Structures are given as structure tokens and as C-alpha cells.
């Protein structure tokens, strides 16, 4: 099981997604927990590294936990994505390994990873994704 955290940022029925250098699929911003990190510590570090903004730790709210087959891994290797929403300060821009950031709608579901497809379905069901 791969333990990852993701930040869900929606606006006007769209969700913020990223594409890493050398990849074709889009992923919700976030990443893997380092040894001893809390959910908030992981998210604050990953989002600063990937998008150059600062998440407000006090505003983080758990959205859900989703599991699916991990991209680029053998069958049976799952990723568990713990998702939060929260306010941020700064200007969103791709940084480090992130080549592109985009705002996606539900019709873009075929462009995202397996676990993100589950999250897209959930967001659509909650009326947060058009």
C-alpha cells in the first residue's frame, strides 16, 4: 500500500490537477508521507514544493480516503489517497517536478490516475465538479 496525501482545490466546478515532467496523466497535487510526518506536515511540504503556495494548516479539512490500483506499479499494488481541502496563500505555479497545472472538469476523468477517477466520481456526486 502506497500512502499518499492530496489537496483538493475546486473552483467553479473545476478541480486543480498537476502533471509531472515525463508523465501524461494528471494527478491531484500532493505526495508521499515522509517518515514521522503528520498529514498536515506532508501536505504543507508537498504543496509548497509542487505549487509554490503555502497551505493554511488550521483550515485543512478531511474530504475522504480513496484506494485504487497504483499507476506504474504491478497489479495488486494499491495507493491510498487521503484527501484534504484548505485555504492557501500565494500564487499557484508549477515547481520542482511539476510541468503543468490545469483545472479539470468531470469530462476530463479519462486523463487522470485510477485513484483520481474515484475522487472525480465523488466530487461529481457532491456537486463540486461539473
XYZ file of N, CA and C in Angstrom:
390
model
N 0.851 -1.185 0.000
C 0.000 0.000 0.000
C 0.894 1.245 0.000
N 0.648 2.104 -0.954
C 1.369 3.375 -1.036
C 0.520 4.439 -0.352
N 1.081 5.087 0.644
C 0.389 6.093 1.446
C 0.655 7.477 0.858
N -0.390 8.106 0.309
C -0.240 9.437 -0.274
C -1.308 10.365 0.271
N -0.997 11.650 0.204
C -1.956 12.676 0.593
C -2.173 13.606 -0.586
N -3.379 14.141 -0.696
C -3.688 15.042 -1.796
C -4.474 16.241 -1.287
N -4.276 17.348 -1.968
C -5.005 18.585 -1.697
C -6.038 18.757 -2.789
N -7.281 18.910 -2.390
C -8.360 19.145 -3.339
C -8.727 20.621 -3.305
N -8.517 21.269 -4.433
C -8.872 22.679 -4.592
C -9.843 22.772 -5.762
N -11.076 23.185 -5.467
C -12.076 23.323 -6.519
C -12.463 24.787 -6.675
N -12.866 25.123 -7.892
C -13.332 26.472 -8.186
C -14.246 26.402 -9.401
N -15.452 26.904 -9.248
C -16.412 26.974 -10.348
C -16.612 25.625 -11.044
N -16.649 24.561 -10.263
C -16.900 23.235 -10.811
C -15.691 22.562 -11.421
N -14.516 23.113 -11.206
C -13.267 22.544 -11.712
C -12.381 22.161 -10.540
N -11.480 21.203 -10.766
C -10.548 20.787 -9.717
C -9.118 20.979 -10.229
N -8.267 21.478 -9.362
C -6.863 21.697 -9.691
C -6.137 20.357 -9.796
N -5.437 20.175 -10.891
C -4.647 18.959 -11.102
C -3.269 19.337 -11.633
N -2.345 18.390 -11.533
C -0.972 18.640 -11.965
C -0.487 17.500 -12.857
N 0.516 17.823 -13.665
C 1.179 16.801 -14.472
C 2.675 16.931 -14.225
N 3.283 15.828 -13.825
C 4.731 15.812 -13.568
C 5.495 15.707 -14.881
N 6.727 16.156 -14.864
C 7.597 16.045 -16.031
C 7.715 14.586 -16.443
N 7.584 14.321 -17.737
C 7.706 12.973 -18.258
C 6.455 12.120 -18.132
N 5.388 12.648 -17.594
C 4.129 11.905 -17.416
C 3.073 12.429 -18.375
N 2.075 11.599 -18.630
C 0.962 12.037 -19.474
C -0.329 12.186 -18.678
N -0.445 11.475 -17.557
C -1.639 11.567 -16.719
C -1.541 12.753 -15.769
N -2.707 13.231 -15.365
C -2.791 14.298 -14.365
C -3.097 13.685 -13.005
N -2.616 14.348 -11.967
C -2.785 13.889 -10.592
C -3.179 15.063 -9.718
N -3.967 14.788 -8.682
C -4.228 15.830 -7.694
C -2.908 16.159 -7.009
N -2.688 17.431 -6.692
C -1.423 17.788 -6.050
C -1.289 17.139 -4.670
N -0.057 16.780 -4.344
C 0.237 16.144 -3.062
C 1.380 15.171 -3.232
N 1.488 14.221 -2.320
C 2.572 13.268 -2.442
C 2.662 12.321 -1.270
N 3.795 11.640 -1.221
C 4.029 10.615 -0.210
C 4.494 11.227 1.102
N 4.055 10.594 2.156
C 4.439 10.980 3.509
C 5.885 10.562 3.767
N 6.654 11.430 4.401
C 7.995 11.063 4.858
C 7.882 10.532 6.278
N 8.837 9.720 6.681
C 8.821 9.079 7.986
C 8.535 10.080 9.102
N 7.506 9.793 9.882
C 7.183 10.608 11.046
C 6.310 11.818 10.765
N 5.998 12.088 9.501
C 5.189 13.264 9.180
C 3.706 13.014 9.456
N 3.031 14.069 9.894
C 1.576 14.036 10.011
C 0.977 14.332 8.628
N -0.327 14.160 8.518
C -0.998 14.509 7.267
C -0.726 15.973 6.907
N -0.915 16.862 7.874
C -0.743 18.298 7.609
C 0.695 18.613 7.202
N 1.670 18.057 7.892
C 3.066 18.312 7.550
C 3.379 17.864 6.130
N 2.875 16.692 5.757
C 3.097 16.176 4.409
C 2.482 17.104 3.372
N 1.241 17.472 3.580
C 0.562 18.336 2.604
C 1.228 19.701 2.475
N 1.552 20.317 3.597
C 2.193 21.635 3.545
C 3.508 21.563 2.784
N 4.315 20.541 3.039
C 5.607 20.390 2.361
C 5.411 20.121 0.874
N 4.569 19.151 0.545
C 4.376 18.766 -0.851
C 3.781 19.900 -1.691
N 2.788 20.589 -1.160
C 2.136 21.656 -1.927
C 3.083 22.827 -2.113
N 3.883 23.139 -1.129
C 4.890 24.204 -1.284
C 5.890 23.813 -2.376
N 6.356 22.550 -2.349
C 7.326 22.077 -3.350
C 6.737 22.062 -4.760
N 5.498 21.607 -4.893
C 4.902 21.420 -6.216
C 4.290 22.676 -6.812
N 3.672 23.506 -5.962
C 2.865 24.615 -6.473
C 3.274 25.993 -5.956
N 4.302 26.065 -5.121
C 4.847 27.334 -4.619
C 3.871 28.153 -3.782
N 2.887 27.502 -3.165
C 1.967 28.206 -2.277
C 2.016 27.586 -0.891
N 1.539 28.332 0.080
C 1.509 27.871 1.464
C 0.087 27.525 1.860
N -0.129 26.264 2.242
C -1.426 25.870 2.773
C -1.558 26.371 4.199
N -2.777 26.724 4.589
C -3.088 27.133 5.952
C -3.457 25.871 6.730
N -2.547 25.409 7.562
C -2.741 24.146 8.283
C -4.029 24.152 9.102
N -4.371 25.290 9.695
C -5.573 25.373 10.537
C -6.856 25.214 9.728
N -6.796 25.442 8.430
C -8.003 25.358 7.596
C -8.197 23.988 6.947
N -7.243 23.079 7.110
C -7.348 21.774 6.455
C -8.541 20.980 6.971
N -9.320 20.436 6.029
C -10.476 19.611 6.365
C -10.402 18.323 5.558
N -10.545 17.195 6.235
C -10.521 15.898 5.580
C -11.717 15.782 4.649
N -11.449 15.405 3.397
C -12.513 15.206 2.410
C -12.856 13.726 2.267
N -11.858 12.859 2.370
C -12.108 11.434 2.227
C -10.826 10.658 2.003
N -10.940 9.332 2.048
C -9.816 8.431 1.814
C -10.246 7.472 0.702
N -9.400 7.353 -0.325
C -9.736 6.583 -1.517
C -8.600 5.609 -1.818
N -8.944 4.411 -2.334
C -7.940 3.401 -2.684
C -8.186 2.880 -4.087
N -7.100 2.666 -4.816
C -7.181 2.095 -6.168
C -5.816 1.536 -6.542
N -5.775 0.843 -7.672
C -4.519 0.352 -8.236
C -3.579 1.548 -8.439
N -2.329 1.397 -8.046
C -1.330 2.459 -8.204
C -0.830 2.500 -9.647
N -0.764 3.691 -10.218
C -0.224 3.856 -11.564
C 1.240 3.434 -11.605
N 1.651 2.838 -12.699
C 3.052 2.454 -12.947
C 3.589 1.459 -11.931
N 2.710 0.660 -11.332
C 3.116 -0.372 -10.373
C 2.471 -1.691 -10.781
N 3.046 -2.817 -10.344
C 2.450 -4.120 -10.669
C 1.020 -4.229 -10.140
N 0.220 -5.063 -10.801
C -1.143 -5.316 -10.341
C -1.131 -5.720 -8.883
N -2.082 -5.188 -8.132
C -2.195 -5.511 -6.717
C -1.534 -4.497 -5.802
N -0.694 -3.609 -6.361
C -0.106 -2.547 -5.547
C -1.109 -1.398 -5.531
N -1.608 -1.109 -4.345
C -2.634 -0.076 -4.197
C -2.046 1.228 -3.686
N -2.730 2.308 -4.027
C -2.417 3.600 -3.449
C -3.613 3.993 -2.587
N -3.314 4.485 -1.394
C -4.347 5.042 -0.525
C -4.145 6.544 -0.504
N -5.148 7.277 -0.979
C -5.059 8.730 -1.086
C -5.969 9.361 -0.033
N -5.355 10.027 0.925
C -6.089 10.754 1.949
C -6.173 12.205 1.481
N -7.395 12.696 1.293
C -7.610 13.991 0.643
C -8.129 15.047 1.614
N -7.547 16.216 1.497
C -7.939 17.364 2.298
C -8.215 18.554 1.389
N -9.020 19.456 1.894
C -9.176 20.759 1.287
C -8.697 21.777 2.317
N -8.362 22.965 1.858
C -7.901 24.003 2.773
C -7.480 25.236 2.000
N -7.436 26.353 2.706
C -7.048 27.628 2.100
C -5.545 27.676 1.844
N -5.175 28.525 0.897
C -3.756 28.710 0.593
C -3.445 30.185 0.401
N -2.168 30.516 0.519
C -1.687 31.877 0.275
C -0.587 31.805 -0.771
N -0.616 32.750 -1.713
C 0.397 32.795 -2.753
C -0.234 32.616 -4.118
N 0.622 32.530 -5.118
C 0.185 32.358 -6.494
C 0.556 30.959 -6.959
N -0.435 30.215 -7.423
C -0.200 28.857 -7.907
C 0.689 28.886 -9.137
N 1.779 28.122 -9.085
C 2.640 27.961 -10.259
C 3.387 26.642 -10.131
N 3.592 25.956 -11.263
C 4.293 24.671 -11.203
C 5.738 24.840 -10.743
N 6.205 23.915 -9.912
C 7.563 23.986 -9.389
C 8.110 22.565 -9.261
N 9.394 22.442 -9.064
C 10.104 21.163 -8.942
C 9.740 20.221 -10.079
N 9.147 19.062 -9.756
C 8.871 18.057 -10.785
C 7.581 18.321 -11.563
N 6.829 19.347 -11.181
C 5.555 19.631 -11.840
C 5.789 20.466 -13.099
N 5.313 19.942 -14.225
C 5.474 20.634 -15.500
C 4.270 21.503 -15.839
N 3.089 21.082 -15.364
C 1.869 21.782 -15.764
C 0.835 21.689 -14.658
N 0.086 22.777 -14.457
C -1.093 22.696 -13.614
C -2.281 23.134 -14.440
N -3.395 22.432 -14.226
C -4.603 22.638 -15.017
C -5.823 22.536 -14.114
N -6.919 23.109 -14.584
C -8.213 22.971 -13.915
C -9.052 22.026 -14.766
N -9.454 20.893 -14.197
C -10.170 19.863 -14.936
C -11.631 19.769 -14.484
N -12.477 19.335 -15.414
C -13.874 19.051 -15.106
C -14.092 17.540 -15.233
N -15.319 17.094 -14.978
C -15.583 15.659 -14.960
C -15.313 14.987 -16.303
N -15.532 15.702 -17.408
C -15.299 15.089 -18.719
C -13.814 14.805 -18.961
N -12.935 15.362 -18.124
C -11.502 15.102 -18.223
C -11.074 13.882 -17.415
N -12.036 13.141 -16.880
C -11.772 11.999 -15.999
C -10.826 10.983 -16.630
N -10.866 10.832 -17.952
C -10.003 9.853 -18.628
C -8.535 10.265 -18.640
N -8.223 11.477 -18.202
C -6.850 11.982 -18.205
C -6.143 11.817 -16.861
N -6.839 11.226 -15.866
C -6.279 11.155 -14.512
C -6.028 9.705 -14.092
N -5.302 9.541 -12.999
C -4.965 8.225 -12.463
C -6.207 7.503 -11.958
N -6.062 6.205 -11.687
C -7.187 5.382 -11.223
C -7.783 5.914 -9.918
N -6.942 6.269 -8.962
C -7.473 6.761 -7.684
C -8.121 8.130 -7.887
N -7.570 8.950 -8.765
C -8.177 10.255 -9.027
C -9.532 10.101 -9.715
N -9.718 9.050 -10.507
C -11.027 8.787 -11.116
C -12.084 8.594 -10.024
N -11.734 7.848 -8.973
C -12.656 7.660 -7.848
C -12.976 8.988 -7.178
N -11.959 9.817 -7.032
C -12.144 11.128 -6.395
C -12.999 12.022 -7.291
N -12.783 11.976 -8.610
C -13.615 12.740 -9.544
C -15.080 12.317 -9.401
N -15.328 10.997 -9.318
C -16.695 10.498 -9.156
C -17.309 11.045 -7.865
N -16.541 11.019 -6.799
C -17.013 11.503 -5.500
C -17.304 13.001 -5.564
N -16.380 13.777 -6.151
C -16.581 15.236 -6.289
C -17.825 15.536 -7.119
N -18.026 14.783 -8.196
C -19.209 14.966 -9.050
C -20.466 14.685 -8.254
N -20.450 13.612 -7.474
C -21.604 13.255 -6.646
C -21.938 14.294 -5.590
N -20.929 15.029 -5.141
C -21.124 16.088 -4.137
C -21.473 17.427 -4.783
N -21.521 17.462 -6.112
C -21.834 18.711 -6.804
C -20.670 19.687 -6.865
N -19.445 19.191 -6.638
C -18.272 20.055 -6.633
C -17.536 20.062 -7.967
N -17.934 19.167 -8.871
C -17.253 19.037 -10.162
C -18.319 19.018 -11.257
N -18.152 19.884 -12.222
C -19.136 19.921 -13.322
C -18.742 18.989 -14.450
